[in-house]
Amino acid sequence: MTGTGEFAEFLPAYLAEADELLASAQKDLLAVEEAVRKGQAQPRAVRELFRALHTLKGLSAMVDVEPVVSLAHWMEASLRLADQAGGRLPESSVEPLVEGLRAIELRVRQLGAGKTASPAPANLLERLEALGPQVRDAVPKRARPVKLDAEASFASRLAPSEREQLEGGLAGGQRALRLDFVPSSERAAKGLNINTVRERVAKLADIVKVLPLSGAAAGGASLAFALLLITRAEDGVLLDTVGGPPATVRSLEAPAPAEAPPEDGDGVPEGVEGLPGAAVLEEELEEPEVRRGGGLLRVEVSRLDEAMEWLASLVVNRSRLMRAVAALTQAGAPTREITAILQENGRQLRDLRSAILRLRMVRVGDVLERLPLLVRGLRRATGKAVRLELDVGDAELDKAVADRLLPALVHLVRNAVDHALESPEERQAASKPAEGLVRLTCHASANGQLELTLRDDGRGVDAKAVAKAANAPVPDSADALLDLLCRPGLSTRQEATRTSGRGMGMDIVRRIVVEQLGGELRMDTRKGVGTTFTVCVPLTVTLMDAIVFECAGRRYAVSVGTVEELIDVTGVVRPAGADGLGLVERRGAAVPLVSLARLLDMPVSASEAGQGAKALIVRQRGEPVAFAVDRLVGQQEIVLRPLEDPLVRVPGVAGATDLGDGQPTLVLDLGALGAARVGRRKRASRAGEWVS
Amino acid sequence: MNVLHVLFKVDGTEYAMPAADVVQMESFTGATPVPGAPSHVAGLVQVRGRVIPVVDARVRFGLPAGTQSLDSRVVVGQLGERTVGLLVDSAREVLKLDPRTIQPPPPMVVEGAKGFVKAVAQVGPRLVMLIDFPRVVGEEAADVDGQR
């Protein structure tokens, strides 16, 4: 590799851009594949795919990543031909293209991991190169008769693919229309210009092309735009969208089944010329389409992290300031004004925090872009018929959370297809549709959490088989079954995954969701009906509102979002044989009371008897559990520092924070802590039984 | 070439590690214990805005825990991406060790010291143990299976 010094400098920008291009290329390739399967043309996706690869090739050439350049080159070459052929690809071309894209992605990842991109596989390059002739041969020799009554002046400027798109719309029962928009200064004042019109119309119709027309426009204007559309919308609605007359709507459908127009290779009718002036305008108009996401700024995550770090130090500093002021107040100093300033400062920090957090948010939908391609690959690998439904709406998630969560979701989806879904024959025998369904939905809940649900309609988890594989008694609840599935050893046993249908890597999923992200993982399964996994994760993990309390002489913090209620501990009942576990009454229900000091292996405090102590009620695997603590200190904003080192990465500890005293304070995940400890104790006692 | 080393004491014995692996030294004012961490982890301390684990050298070496004093120090070491502290009784000296004075430890020490000592250096009449810092710190994952 030449010029490595410069290369290193450009690498972050290259990786960011390559990532984005790959994501859009994947989406387009799936659209192309879908179209190919239905025997349709997909000119838009073909062109977008071509553009993405073309850009990627250019970028890769700049930073001298030869393998990506050559892969992208041959893919681009065949797509160019496909575009000229109206967006048609032969079925045989899809697989090499998918492989090519995967090969490019792999190499971009290698670069991201600081390695050198491995050479492009020679046989893949050969197959990609061979695609060109295949694409050319697959083009129908003679296009269907053109039915468009397009005006000669712009008919010449329609690419064959655009023509075909309009015809396709007609064939699909939609209307092909020409909508003329006439700009004027009054309209501009109302916010109606060609760009806003484009956006508005795009909501009602597929815009095939926008052509500027100079000269003969309705209403005497010297400039107008003709929008060629495929739509189901009514004329009146469309007219309103562009501000009413002098705008016009005309059908592009020929009045009668017309005879084929004079045929020539490019589909350009004879004796027609485009206006040179208009052609320049057209170039300008194309621009916004090429520049995806105009008005957006691409920022490296490391820069956002940096801003977050500064904010974090401000938050910590504010805590110190508050302590200092409190000390002054106690010493009798006049601190009223400084307290007011501190309060104002707190509000400002909060605003700044939410502004920075918003910067870090990414759309969940964008994060999940990879899943359709994954399912496609699995469909091929397993020979199962699968439909993936994504219903993720506009929910957003912190980039850092999203990056960590994605591998867990990939695991779950892979499990669902690989293990949970039956083969088409089995499904039909069980009178289910041959095609299995995997459905992923998500929504942000009010308490700052994102809830994702992955449902399959497969065979369900066979509890007995899992128990047998794990060499454990058959679990009596879904939670206990999930516990078994998440045992680290289980994933390595091949026969366990084959018989249980689940288990592959579930320990990893749980570790990511529960331990790394401080979230929650639940499962619901019904034999023969299917399995649903529910994943709850906080929208962000770096800055959070926390409840600070004392227990056994130390301070701890816990995320406000996870605490359901704070209660005074009174009237504790201690049932016999419950190993010191208490029960408290809460709205007519008995809630287990756990001594947090005991859970933490801390010396038991004097107030543990329950005199005046407080408890935090947290859901542990769906059930409320009260954790007794000594004293509540208050609610405050904290900066969560995840504990990365293996020595201190323990379940139940989400991270550490600085409350301003220079000592790390543990941020607990009480639900996970309780579950981990209880599980440990159970296992330990069971081991004891076996020994005796 | 003489290599600069940081010297520290644990239970009267002198140990050393290359200064290049040491980020800094901190006096020790207590660590925040982490429930479920391996027993030789004293807890967490904050160093320059980072939160790092501290390994108690005495516990790690199988010695009775000593009392913390004003002399107690945390030697903050860099292990690739990891930053880990080692709690020692005292650390006062930095000196250059001549490679010619460094010998492999006697076989009995190798067996007994679990590989924590990788060499012995002679500094005048004193014997200084060169520790294998990565091994002392270890990678023991936390107490997930209930074994401690």
PDB file of C-alpha atoms in Angstrom, chain A residues 194-195 198 210-212 225 280-290:
ATOM      1  CA  ILE A 194     -39.755  23.324  -7.121  1.00  0.00           C
ATOM      2  CA  ASN A 195     -38.002  21.734  -4.179  1.00  0.00           C
ATOM      3  CA  ARG A 198     -41.023  17.844  -5.217  1.00  0.00           C
ATOM      4  CA  VAL A 210     -38.838  16.349 -13.323  1.00  0.00           C
ATOM      5  CA  LEU A 211     -38.251  18.369 -16.442  1.00  0.00           C
ATOM      6  CA  PRO A 212     -37.883  22.104 -16.644  1.00  0.00           C
ATOM      7  CA  PHE A 225     -41.693  22.249 -14.515  1.00  0.00           C
ATOM      8  CA  VAL A 280     -28.608  22.766 -18.311  1.00  0.00           C
ATOM      9  CA  LEU A 281     -31.467  23.325 -15.917  1.00  0.00           C
ATOM     10  CA  GLU A 282     -32.039  19.639 -15.773  1.00  0.00           C
ATOM     11  CA  GLU A 283     -28.497  19.077 -14.599  1.00  0.00           C
ATOM     12  CA  GLU A 284     -29.135  21.427 -11.725  1.00  0.00           C
ATOM     13  CA  LEU A 285     -32.320  19.685 -10.843  1.00  0.00           C
ATOM     14  CA  GLU A 286     -30.692  16.309 -10.647  1.00  0.00           C
ATOM     15  CA  GLU A 287     -28.352  17.553  -7.962  1.00  0.00           C
ATOM     16  CA  PRO A 288     -30.593  17.208  -4.889  1.00  0.00           C
ATOM     17  CA  GLU A 289     -31.274  13.612  -5.772  1.00  0.00           C
ATOM     18  CA  VAL A 290     -27.632  12.720  -5.934  1.00  0.00           C
TER      19      VAL A 290
END
